[in-house]
Amino acid sequence: HKPGNFADTKMWKIVLGLLAAFQVAAFTPKSTRTASTFQTSVSFENEIGSQAPLGFFDPLGLLKDADADRFNRLRYVEIKHGRISMLAVLGHIVTTAGVRLPGDIDYEGTSFDSIPSGLAALSAVPSAGVLQIVAFVGFLELFVMKDVNGDGEFVGDFRNGAFDLGWDILAPEEQERKRGIELNNGRAAMMGILALMVHEMLPSHDPYMINAIVGSPVDFNAGF
């Protein structure tokens, strides 16, 4: 199965356009209320995520004259999209490697093994399966992946007193380092999953086309 028909639909053009816009917004670091672009950039120099080689990076001026609430909103969006994208990249790699759940995805006998990877999966997953995925994501968004108790120590702290994994025993410097690592990995993953989606929509339908260029091709969705 080749997903060539996706490229001709307005829906996917809109989706890819929105994803591209989110990538730009995701690179916006923290803010406090300021009166000028120069003053804003100075105040961001020591914020988590404002680091080499780009330092403070706000090419669209999204934080011009912004206050702390505006920053917190953008940082929240950046962290959430980064976490989702890291899962998406990992899922893309795992399914491309041929890993599937056992059994069937529906009562009609559609096996998980028959579902291709990447965007091509959207035309193979039964409608009820897509609705279940949307419902599950909605449940996580509304009730789990948020600061339920209102006692988060920083934007993106969704532990809610139940998922710590030793965070509190880390030194403040180590906590800051790990938060910076998460931001950078999330930023890379947002660009990575967008690139995989765009490459899959090209005539070759090969999201791992860079592998082929360097001499290590991936036989993407062979047999589907």
PDB file of C-alpha atoms in Angstrom, residues 48-140:
ATOM      1  CA  ILE A  48      16.312  26.787  30.487  1.00  0.00           C
ATOM      2  CA  GLY A  49      16.275  26.073  26.768  1.00  0.00           C
ATOM      3  CA  SER A  50      18.080  29.287  25.875  1.00  0.00           C
ATOM      4  CA  GLN A  51      21.456  27.738  25.218  1.00  0.00           C
ATOM      5  CA  ALA A  52      24.211  27.254  22.678  1.00  0.00           C
ATOM      6  CA  PRO A  53      24.404  27.407  19.757  1.00  0.00           C
ATOM      7  CA  LEU A  54      21.264  29.539  19.214  1.00  0.00           C
ATOM      8  CA  GLY A  55      20.842  31.107  22.651  1.00  0.00           C
ATOM      9  CA  PHE A  56      17.605  33.082  22.835  1.00  0.00           C
ATOM     10  CA  PHE A  57      15.742  32.213  19.625  1.00  0.00           C
ATOM     11  CA  ASP A  58      12.449  33.945  18.824  1.00  0.00           C
ATOM     12  CA  PRO A  59      12.518  34.732  15.072  1.00  0.00           C
ATOM     13  CA  LEU A  60       8.780  35.489  14.899  1.00  0.00           C
ATOM     14  CA  GLY A  61       8.781  37.769  17.936  1.00  0.00           C
ATOM     15  CA  LEU A  62       6.208  35.649  19.749  1.00  0.00           C
ATOM     16  CA  LEU A  63       7.465  36.953  23.078  1.00  0.00           C
ATOM     17  CA  LYS A  64       7.703  40.617  22.201  1.00  0.00           C
ATOM     18  CA  ASP A  65       6.257  42.550  25.148  1.00  0.00           C
ATOM     19  CA  ALA A  66       5.101  39.223  26.624  1.00  0.00           C
ATOM     20  CA  ASP A  67       4.474  38.521  30.297  1.00  0.00           C
ATOM     21  CA  ALA A  68       5.112  35.428  32.409  1.00  0.00           C
ATOM     22  CA  ASP A  69       1.699  33.959  31.617  1.00  0.00           C
ATOM     23  CA  ARG A  70       2.426  34.150  27.894  1.00  0.00           C
ATOM     24  CA  PHE A  71       5.764  32.443  28.380  1.00  0.00           C
ATOM     25  CA  ASN A  72       4.270  29.738  30.582  1.00  0.00           C
ATOM     26  CA  ARG A  73       1.671  28.971  27.942  1.00  0.00           C
ATOM     27  CA  LEU A  74       4.266  28.690  25.152  1.00  0.00           C
ATOM     28  CA  ARG A  75       6.629  26.632  27.290  1.00  0.00           C
ATOM     29  CA  TYR A  76       3.744  24.316  28.228  1.00  0.00           C
ATOM     30  CA  VAL A  77       2.932  23.796  24.551  1.00  0.00           C
ATOM     31  CA  GLU A  78       6.592  23.251  23.705  1.00  0.00           C
ATOM     32  CA  ILE A  79       7.084  20.615  26.389  1.00  0.00           C
ATOM     33  CA  LYS A  80       3.877  18.764  25.547  1.00  0.00           C
ATOM     34  CA  HIS A  81       4.561  18.689  21.804  1.00  0.00           C
ATOM     35  CA  GLY A  82       8.131  17.614  22.493  1.00  0.00           C
ATOM     36  CA  ARG A  83       7.005  14.694  24.650  1.00  0.00           C
ATOM     37  CA  ILE A  84       4.403  13.592  22.093  1.00  0.00           C
ATOM     38  CA  SER A  85       6.960  13.853  19.291  1.00  0.00           C
ATOM     39  CA  MET A  86       9.533  11.792  21.173  1.00  0.00           C
ATOM     40  CA  LEU A  87       6.938   9.026  21.539  1.00  0.00           C
ATOM     41  CA  ALA A  88       5.979   9.421  17.872  1.00  0.00           C
ATOM     42  CA  VAL A  89       9.552   9.073  16.603  1.00  0.00           C
ATOM     43  CA  LEU A  90      10.137   6.033  18.808  1.00  0.00           C
ATOM     44  CA  GLY A  91       6.870   4.476  17.656  1.00  0.00           C
ATOM     45  CA  HIS A  92       7.763   5.145  14.015  1.00  0.00           C
ATOM     46  CA  ILE A  93      11.140   3.457  14.396  1.00  0.00           C
ATOM     47  CA  VAL A  94       9.749   0.473  16.318  1.00  0.00           C
ATOM     48  CA  THR A  95       6.931  -0.234  13.859  1.00  0.00           C
ATOM     49  CA  THR A  96       9.249   0.263  10.875  1.00  0.00           C
ATOM     50  CA  ALA A  97      11.476  -2.413  12.430  1.00  0.00           C
ATOM     51  CA  GLY A  98       8.486  -4.771  12.198  1.00  0.00           C
ATOM     52  CA  VAL A  99       7.401  -4.833  15.822  1.00  0.00           C
ATOM     53  CA  ARG A 100       3.645  -5.326  16.180  1.00  0.00           C
ATOM     54  CA  LEU A 101       1.179  -6.315  18.877  1.00  0.00           C
ATOM     55  CA  PRO A 102      -0.088  -9.904  18.631  1.00  0.00           C
ATOM     56  CA  GLY A 103      -3.626 -10.688  17.556  1.00  0.00           C
ATOM     57  CA  ASP A 104      -6.219  -8.618  15.726  1.00  0.00           C
ATOM     58  CA  ILE A 105      -7.137  -4.947  15.904  1.00  0.00           C
ATOM     59  CA  ASP A 106     -10.859  -5.618  15.373  1.00  0.00           C
ATOM     60  CA  TYR A 107     -13.439  -8.422  15.463  1.00  0.00           C
ATOM     61  CA  GLU A 108     -13.319  -8.824  11.692  1.00  0.00           C
ATOM     62  CA  GLY A 109      -9.845 -10.345  11.786  1.00  0.00           C
ATOM     63  CA  THR A 110      -7.678  -7.349  10.813  1.00  0.00           C
ATOM     64  CA  SER A 111      -4.347  -8.321  12.338  1.00  0.00           C
ATOM     65  CA  PHE A 112      -1.895  -5.824  13.764  1.00  0.00           C
ATOM     66  CA  ASP A 113       0.688  -7.363  11.429  1.00  0.00           C
ATOM     67  CA  SER A 114      -1.345  -6.134   8.452  1.00  0.00           C
ATOM     68  CA  ILE A 115      -1.086  -2.477   9.488  1.00  0.00           C
ATOM     69  CA  PRO A 116       1.762  -0.596   7.760  1.00  0.00           C
ATOM     70  CA  SER A 117       3.922   2.029   9.427  1.00  0.00           C
ATOM     71  CA  GLY A 118       3.752   5.805   9.246  1.00  0.00           C
ATOM     72  CA  LEU A 119       0.942   7.782   7.656  1.00  0.00           C
ATOM     73  CA  ALA A 120      -0.013   4.758   5.568  1.00  0.00           C
ATOM     74  CA  ALA A 121      -1.430   3.215   8.750  1.00  0.00           C
ATOM     75  CA  LEU A 122      -4.237   5.777   8.830  1.00  0.00           C
ATOM     76  CA  SER A 123      -5.896   4.213   5.796  1.00  0.00           C
ATOM     77  CA  ALA A 124      -5.484   0.682   7.176  1.00  0.00           C
ATOM     78  CA  VAL A 125      -6.666   1.113  10.775  1.00  0.00           C
ATOM     79  CA  PRO A 126     -10.444   0.552  11.049  1.00  0.00           C
ATOM     80  CA  SER A 127     -12.519   3.646  11.810  1.00  0.00           C
ATOM     81  CA  ALA A 128     -13.428   2.320  15.239  1.00  0.00           C
ATOM     82  CA  GLY A 129      -9.716   1.923  15.987  1.00  0.00           C
ATOM     83  CA  VAL A 130      -9.030   5.532  15.040  1.00  0.00           C
ATOM     84  CA  LEU A 131     -11.870   6.684  17.304  1.00  0.00           C
ATOM     85  CA  GLN A 132     -10.439   4.643  20.177  1.00  0.00           C
ATOM     86  CA  ILE A 133      -7.039   6.248  19.689  1.00  0.00           C
ATOM     87  CA  VAL A 134      -8.583   9.730  19.662  1.00  0.00           C
ATOM     88  CA  ALA A 135     -10.644   8.923  22.760  1.00  0.00           C
ATOM     89  CA  PHE A 136      -7.601   7.600  24.639  1.00  0.00           C
ATOM     90  CA  VAL A 137      -5.521  10.650  23.746  1.00  0.00           C
ATOM     91  CA  GLY A 138      -8.404  12.885  24.832  1.00  0.00           C
ATOM     92  CA  PHE A 139      -8.607  11.068  28.174  1.00  0.00           C
ATOM     93  CA  LEU A 140      -4.876  11.573  28.775  1.00  0.00           C
TER      94      LEU A 140
END
